[in-house]
């Protein structure tokens, strides 16, 4: 198995996942194929919807003499006529629906291997939401026991070991941790169907997060039984990589049409509010009049067109950096889903989610309502403001929210203030406090908040503002502006570029990074056209460049040396194993499997120092993973190397 | 021209619109056909997207010798090869884009008639947002003058007279009122393209509302130049019936893909997040590699598939009663669009919008965030609570939010309270105060709010709660519950059905309606299965039935008589002209053109008394229109008659 992160946003990731039957992209959806009753064949699914992987049920195959023989002789790929990867389920869900199933937990694993399943599943114990904690604990223990016993039987097959634990977060985490210690390849999160059926999305969020928090992050995670696209964006944002849909068929059979925002009964509507090939070819009236079999087929197709399109939309949102926007928009379709976003504000969840959040995105951050301000990335920014930025004065002059970038909009005011005294200038923005020197840095300039925001956000950003300026003497512009009226424009030429580069450096590289970087003879080269900072030289050596798109620094090797000599390990370090050193020196990037340790403060797309086990600086690069991921992934890059320290 | 309301929600309406080239449904979208350069022919649009009506530009046709001759000889329908209705524009937008156009305002109207346009447009003066009020006023005056002068030239053609007035609401309303006085057939709202281009959605909302507030409600309204589906749901909810799209072609030409939630550049994305036939057939890579002409064609098709699907979704939302939900969900896609919803909270707008709001909907009201509580329908409910409901005691016991219907959830508490004393019981719900007797009435039972709601909504519903209970002695359940602990279950059999029917009657029919209806010998028949009230008899005569779906009464003729004799005209009346009386007596429904007057308090789907000019009761029915509409519509039904007073 190979599972490599290619792109990311929130705790979501676009990965390449390699199986014995080809490489596919995640997040992805596995249509459930009933080997007894295929409405649409997997082959046709591939053609119509771009289906890359399917799931079928080994329990059903094993129960049927005919299917079992064919599967054992020809393999499951021939049985359902699909040459892509096939996952098999084990009968756990059947045991939940129909009571006990007559199958041996180890036998069914062996059977899945024997029929050539790419990913087999253990026979875990389905934990229902109404279990007592004691019952749930027993079920978890039995699941872990069965998983452990199943491992020796898996052979070449990947084994999916399902996380159970009912609605008890600590049981979920314990189960996840235990399953991460054995050689499991794939982690379904199980027992969530009753939660989805009853729209208990807050409980669902808790189950996903507590499971994820215990799991090895380098293996795929599958939200078992989640087939309605309404839940896809949120579940993906929390780190789910796979979904399976039997809903497409069940809903179609009942005359229900799935949409990304909900469900409609065909009989209730007179038009088809959709542009999929089915809804473009037929009218509601035509569909209603059809015989049930044909109607079911067409509705199933519609349901899959819509579900796969949502998957594509989610992957696009990850690649483009607007997954949280999509999550918040989608949540608006359902009051309970909307409510579940409140769960994400809890400290422990924000803390966990923040680690996966890239430090910068392609797209501006969009306000969608009262949940936006609580995104993990904004939380990080607030924390970094309070812990990484030196306050340069005991007095702060506060400017109100204005047009972005603030330094252009308020250039005259800033000049007047700075010509008089070296106070701090902070914008009281919708996002919270914005020290003027950071105003071009993501997300301060790259965010869109309307003039009028909800009072909850206002209150929260005021709170952050007050926290940030706790010990400051605060002067609001309107109260003090007269003091600056006597300053002529001629005096207004204070160059505060040094403040800007110091502020950005500290936010990116840590408290006092500016002291490490900016001493000696500093030369700053700006773009002639935009007047923006481009390159920074220290004693004629290029140490930093600033990206125009997000106002963040990229680190040159000389800058890395300065940081390396000022900050003790592991600050900003990615420590590689000795075996990898020659490759790094040769300019190669760092593969995750060679990472020995890593600064826990490093985040995806952060600049980092690549060092050997003796803390000798080897190169400078950009992290693609956080520490948790670097230490667990066995395939793929951890750091993209930019510049190597040439031997001298 | 015939224009009849068939279904409705918010200030939106689904209408049948009859032209010389067929009858179509509104709201609808007119793709712009450039007669010089057709990317997709109107015929193909009809086949692919179900296009029913198109718009082309008479100014462009007139400027070209070849097109002009062909149009004058064969007609515009042959020219662009389309047998459905064709609207023509006049060159106003060209004058805005290119400066002055060389066309005579009356000549171009005559030309449009001569080429057989179904709907021609006057050459109005495009009012830009940067105009001073004086300039805008002059432009409005010139537009009105030209419209008035154009009327005699229209012949059989419908004439679209465009509302201008820049961003000045009072000018918009004045212009709309003036155009409503002449024989205009169709009202475009013009001059809004620069607002949409700059995402000035709050200004756009003001322009639409101020125009609509001055317009004759019985004519179609067209938001001129609005081709991006992002704006469709809100504009439709405010009463726009038509949109035109040149965007589909312009965006396609620039490699941009339209989605209901925004726009993406093809070059930026690696997957197509859509399931339209184009996006289902091609991959992003394939589209990117195509030659520009083929790419433009396919993107134009995608853009139209998506735009027409959004129109179908909007019509479905109107028919099903979830248009506000759709508006609020869509607004979340764009911070400025979201902000513009704040404009709708203004008193004058709520007051206007509320008139169009049906009294009950098919679907439960869904909470989507802080805008929900400000919907016009909820505002109405709060007003009716304060003005129509008699407070039955000076003490109110307040129960907290709970499961719905509250009377079942709290049945024990209610019994204990009522067995002790006849106080009022009010639920402090997320929606505001809910007197227990109204708990099954729409929208109190038919609404979904999650347990946790935003603090803005909490604050607002608390305010309404306090207003409603201003003069009451309030006791919260938790503070007084001990008082009721000594009551045994045996005592708990107070029947408070009379309170329920009194409350509902007053909310529906006005203060003291219960006094009019419920005296004498009252018999209440309940469903054996659900225990819900079904029918109410007074002195053995059936006066009311209660609908299980929304807890509202339908009025029988005997009930109508009771209300008629207690309430003076025009309360609850729809007064029909003498000519119509024999038809009404014969059981026919009331056509709008026969309505002479109407109670201004009647709302769509309200029960009403149908009377003649002498206030003799003729029949009882259900309003389909409000007063504004009844008095202006010339086609279609105003009241669906239910029961006629038989002559005795």
Coordinates of N, CA, C and O in Angstrom, one line a residue, chain A residues 261 268-269 271-277 279-280 305 309 312-313 315-316 320 322 328-329 332-333 335-336 338-339 366-369 448 450-452 454-456, chain B residues 261 268-269 271-277 279-280 305 309 312-313 315-316 320 322 328-329 332-333 335-336 338-339 366-369 448 450-452 454-456:
Chain A
X261 N -27.5 19.1 -1.1 CA -28.0 19.9 0.0 C -29.2 19.2 0.7 O -29.8 19.7 1.6
X268 N -43.1 14.5 -5.0 CA -43.5 15.8 -4.5 C -43.1 17.0 -5.4 O -43.6 18.1 -5.2
X269 N -42.3 16.7 -6.4 CA -41.8 17.8 -7.2 C -42.4 17.7 -8.7 O -42.7 16.7 -9.2
X271 N -40.7 19.6 -11.1 CA -39.5 19.8 -12.0 C -38.3 19.2 -11.3 O -38.3 19.0 -10.1
X272 N -37.3 18.9 -12.1 CA -36.1 18.3 -11.6 C -35.0 19.4 -11.4 O -34.5 19.9 -12.4
X273 N -34.7 19.7 -10.2 CA -33.8 20.9 -9.9 C -32.4 20.5 -10.0 O -31.6 20.6 -9.1
X274 N -32.0 20.0 -11.2 CA -30.6 19.4 -11.4 C -30.3 19.4 -12.8 O -31.2 19.5 -13.7
X275 N -29.0 19.4 -13.2 CA -28.6 19.4 -14.6 C -27.8 18.2 -14.9 O -27.1 18.2 -15.9
X276 N -27.9 17.1 -14.1 CA -27.2 15.9 -14.5 C -27.8 15.3 -15.8 O -28.9 15.7 -16.2
X277 N -27.0 14.4 -16.4 CA -27.6 13.9 -17.7 C -29.0 13.3 -17.6 O -29.8 13.4 -18.5
X279 N -31.4 14.2 -15.4 CA -32.4 15.3 -15.2 C -32.4 16.2 -16.5 O -33.3 17.0 -16.6
X280 N -31.3 16.2 -17.3 CA -31.3 17.0 -18.5 C -32.1 16.3 -19.6 O -32.6 16.9 -20.5
X305 N -24.5 10.5 -10.0 CA -24.0 11.7 -10.7 C -23.8 12.8 -9.6 O -22.7 13.4 -9.6
X309 N -20.2 14.2 -8.2 CA -20.0 15.7 -8.5 C -19.6 16.4 -7.2 O -18.7 17.2 -7.2
X312 N -16.1 15.6 -6.4 CA -15.2 16.5 -7.3 C -15.1 17.9 -6.8 O -14.1 18.5 -6.8
X313 N -16.3 18.4 -6.3 CA -16.3 19.7 -5.8 C -15.4 19.8 -4.5 O -14.7 20.8 -4.3
X315 N -12.9 17.9 -3.7 CA -11.4 17.9 -4.1 C -11.0 19.2 -4.7 O -9.9 19.7 -4.4
X316 N -11.8 19.8 -5.5 CA -11.5 21.1 -6.0 C -11.3 22.2 -4.8 O -10.4 23.0 -4.8
X320 N -8.0 24.2 -4.0 CA -8.0 25.6 -4.1 C -8.0 26.3 -2.8 O -8.0 27.6 -2.7
X322 N -10.6 26.3 -0.4 CA -11.9 26.9 0.2 C -12.8 25.8 0.8 O -14.0 25.9 0.7
X328 N -19.1 25.3 5.6 CA -20.0 26.2 6.2 C -21.2 26.4 5.3 O -22.4 26.5 5.8
X329 N -21.0 26.5 4.0 CA -22.2 26.7 3.1 C -23.1 25.5 3.2 O -24.3 25.6 3.2
X332 N -25.4 25.1 6.1 CA -26.6 25.9 6.1 C -27.8 25.2 5.5 O -29.0 25.7 5.7
X333 N -27.6 24.0 4.9 CA -28.8 23.3 4.3 C -29.5 22.6 5.4 O -30.6 22.1 5.1
X335 N -30.3 22.4 9.7 CA -30.1 23.0 11.0 C -29.3 22.2 11.9 O -28.5 22.7 12.7
X336 N -29.4 20.8 11.9 CA -28.6 20.0 12.8 C -27.1 19.9 12.3 O -26.2 19.9 13.2
X338 N -25.7 22.3 10.8 CA -25.2 23.7 11.1 C -24.8 23.7 12.6 O -23.7 24.2 13.0
X339 N -25.6 23.1 13.4 CA -25.4 23.1 14.9 C -24.1 22.3 15.2 O -23.3 22.7 16.1
X366 N -13.2 33.5 3.0 CA -14.5 34.2 2.9 C -15.3 34.0 4.2 O -15.4 32.9 4.7
X367 N -15.9 35.1 4.6 CA -16.8 35.1 5.7 C -18.1 34.5 5.3 O -18.7 34.9 4.2
X368 N -18.6 33.5 6.0 CA -20.0 32.9 5.7 C -21.0 33.1 6.8 O -22.1 32.7 6.7
X369 N -20.5 33.6 7.9 CA -21.4 33.8 9.1 C -20.7 33.6 10.4 O -19.4 33.6 10.4
X448 N -12.2 38.2 3.0 CA -13.3 39.0 2.6 C -14.4 39.0 3.7 O -15.1 37.9 3.8
X450 N -17.8 41.2 5.0 CA -18.6 42.4 4.6 C -18.6 43.4 5.7 O -18.1 43.2 6.8
X451 N -19.1 44.6 5.4 CA -19.0 45.7 6.4 C -19.8 45.3 7.6 O -19.4 45.6 8.7
X452 N -21.0 44.7 7.4 CA -21.8 44.3 8.5 C -21.6 42.9 8.8 O -21.9 42.0 7.9
X454 N -22.1 39.6 11.8 CA -23.0 39.2 12.9 C -22.4 39.6 14.3 O -21.2 39.7 14.4
X455 N -23.3 39.8 15.2 CA -22.9 40.4 16.5 C -22.0 39.4 17.3 O -21.2 39.8 18.1
X456 N -22.2 38.1 17.0 CA -21.4 37.1 17.7 C -19.9 37.2 17.3 O -19.0 37.1 18.1
Chain B
X261 N -23.2 28.9 -7.1 CA -22.5 29.5 -5.9 C -21.3 30.3 -6.3 O -20.7 30.8 -5.4
X268 N -7.7 27.2 -13.5 CA -7.4 27.0 -12.1 C -7.7 25.7 -11.5 O -7.2 25.3 -10.4
X269 N -8.6 24.9 -12.2 CA -9.1 23.7 -11.6 C -8.6 22.4 -12.3 O -8.3 22.5 -13.5
X271 N -10.3 19.4 -11.7 CA -11.5 18.6 -11.9 C -12.7 19.5 -12.2 O -12.7 20.7 -11.8
X272 N -13.7 18.9 -12.7 CA -14.9 19.7 -13.0 C -16.0 19.4 -11.9 O -16.5 18.3 -11.9
X273 N -16.2 20.4 -11.0 CA -17.1 20.0 -9.8 C -18.5 20.2 -10.2 O -19.3 21.0 -9.6
X274 N -19.0 19.4 -11.1 CA -20.3 19.5 -11.6 C -20.7 18.2 -12.3 O -19.9 17.4 -12.7
X275 N -22.0 18.0 -12.4 CA -22.5 16.7 -13.1 C -23.3 17.0 -14.3 O -24.1 16.2 -14.8
X276 N -23.2 18.2 -14.9 CA -24.0 18.5 -16.1 C -23.5 17.6 -17.3 O -22.4 17.0 -17.1
X277 N -24.2 17.4 -18.3 CA -23.8 16.5 -19.4 C -22.4 16.9 -19.9 O -21.6 16.0 -20.2
X279 N -19.8 18.3 -18.2 CA -18.8 17.9 -17.1 C -18.8 16.4 -16.9 O -17.9 15.9 -16.3
X280 N -19.9 15.8 -17.3 CA -19.9 14.3 -17.2 C -19.2 13.7 -18.3 O -18.7 12.5 -18.2
X305 N -26.6 25.0 -18.7 CA -27.1 23.9 -17.9 C -27.3 24.3 -16.5 O -28.3 24.1 -15.9
X309 N -30.7 24.9 -14.4 CA -31.0 24.0 -13.3 C -31.3 24.9 -12.1 O -32.2 24.5 -11.3
X312 N -34.8 25.9 -12.2 CA -35.7 24.8 -11.9 C -35.7 24.6 -10.4 O -36.7 24.4 -9.8
X313 N -34.5 24.8 -9.8 CA -34.5 24.6 -8.3 C -35.3 25.7 -7.6 O -36.0 25.5 -6.6
X315 N -37.9 27.4 -8.9 CA -39.3 27.1 -9.0 C -39.7 26.0 -8.1 O -40.8 26.0 -7.5
X316 N -38.9 25.0 -7.9 CA -39.2 23.9 -7.0 C -39.3 24.4 -5.6 O -40.2 24.1 -4.8
X320 N -42.6 24.3 -3.3 CA -42.5 23.5 -2.1 C -42.5 24.4 -0.8 O -42.5 23.9 0.3
X322 N -39.8 26.5 0.2 CA -38.5 26.7 0.9 C -37.6 27.7 0.2 O -36.4 27.6 0.2
X328 N -31.2 32.1 1.7 CA -30.2 32.2 2.8 C -29.0 31.3 2.6 O -27.8 31.6 2.9
X329 N -29.3 30.1 2.1 CA -28.1 29.2 1.8 C -27.3 29.7 0.7 O -26.0 29.7 0.8
X332 N -24.8 32.5 1.6 CA -23.6 32.1 2.3 C -22.4 31.9 1.4 O -21.3 31.7 1.8
X333 N -22.7 31.8 0.1 CA -21.6 31.6 -0.9 C -20.8 32.9 -1.1 O -19.7 32.9 -1.7
X335 N -19.8 36.8 0.7 CA -20.0 37.7 1.9 C -20.9 38.9 1.6 O -21.6 39.4 2.5
X336 N -20.8 39.5 0.4 CA -21.5 40.7 0.1 C -23.0 40.4 -0.1 O -23.9 41.1 0.2
X338 N -24.5 37.9 1.3 CA -24.9 37.6 2.7 C -25.3 38.9 3.4 O -26.3 39.1 4.0
X339 N -24.4 39.9 3.3 CA -24.6 41.2 3.9 C -25.9 41.8 3.4 O -26.6 42.5 4.2
X366 N -37.0 26.1 8.1 CA -35.7 25.6 8.5 C -34.8 26.8 9.0 O -34.7 27.8 8.2
X367 N -34.2 26.7 10.1 CA -33.2 27.7 10.6 C -31.9 27.5 9.8 O -31.4 26.4 9.6
X368 N -31.4 28.6 9.2 CA -30.1 28.6 8.5 C -29.1 29.5 9.2 O -28.0 29.6 8.7
X369 N -29.5 30.2 10.2 CA -28.5 31.2 10.8 C -29.2 32.4 11.2 O -30.5 32.5 11.3
X448 N -37.8 23.9 12.2 CA -36.7 23.2 12.8 C -35.6 24.1 13.1 O -35.0 24.7 12.3
X450 N -32.1 24.2 15.6 CA -31.3 23.3 16.4 C -31.3 23.7 17.9 O -31.8 24.9 18.2
X451 N -30.8 22.9 18.8 CA -30.8 23.3 20.2 C -29.9 24.6 20.4 O -30.3 25.4 21.1
X452 N -28.8 24.6 19.7 CA -27.9 25.7 19.9 C -28.1 26.7 18.7 O -27.9 26.3 17.6
X454 N -27.6 30.9 17.2 CA -26.7 32.0 17.3 C -27.2 33.0 18.3 O -28.4 33.1 18.5
X455 N -26.3 33.7 18.9 CA -26.7 34.6 20.0 C -27.5 35.8 19.5 O -28.4 36.4 20.3
X456 N -27.4 36.2 18.3 CA -28.2 37.3 17.7 C -29.7 36.9 17.7 O -30.6 37.6 18.0

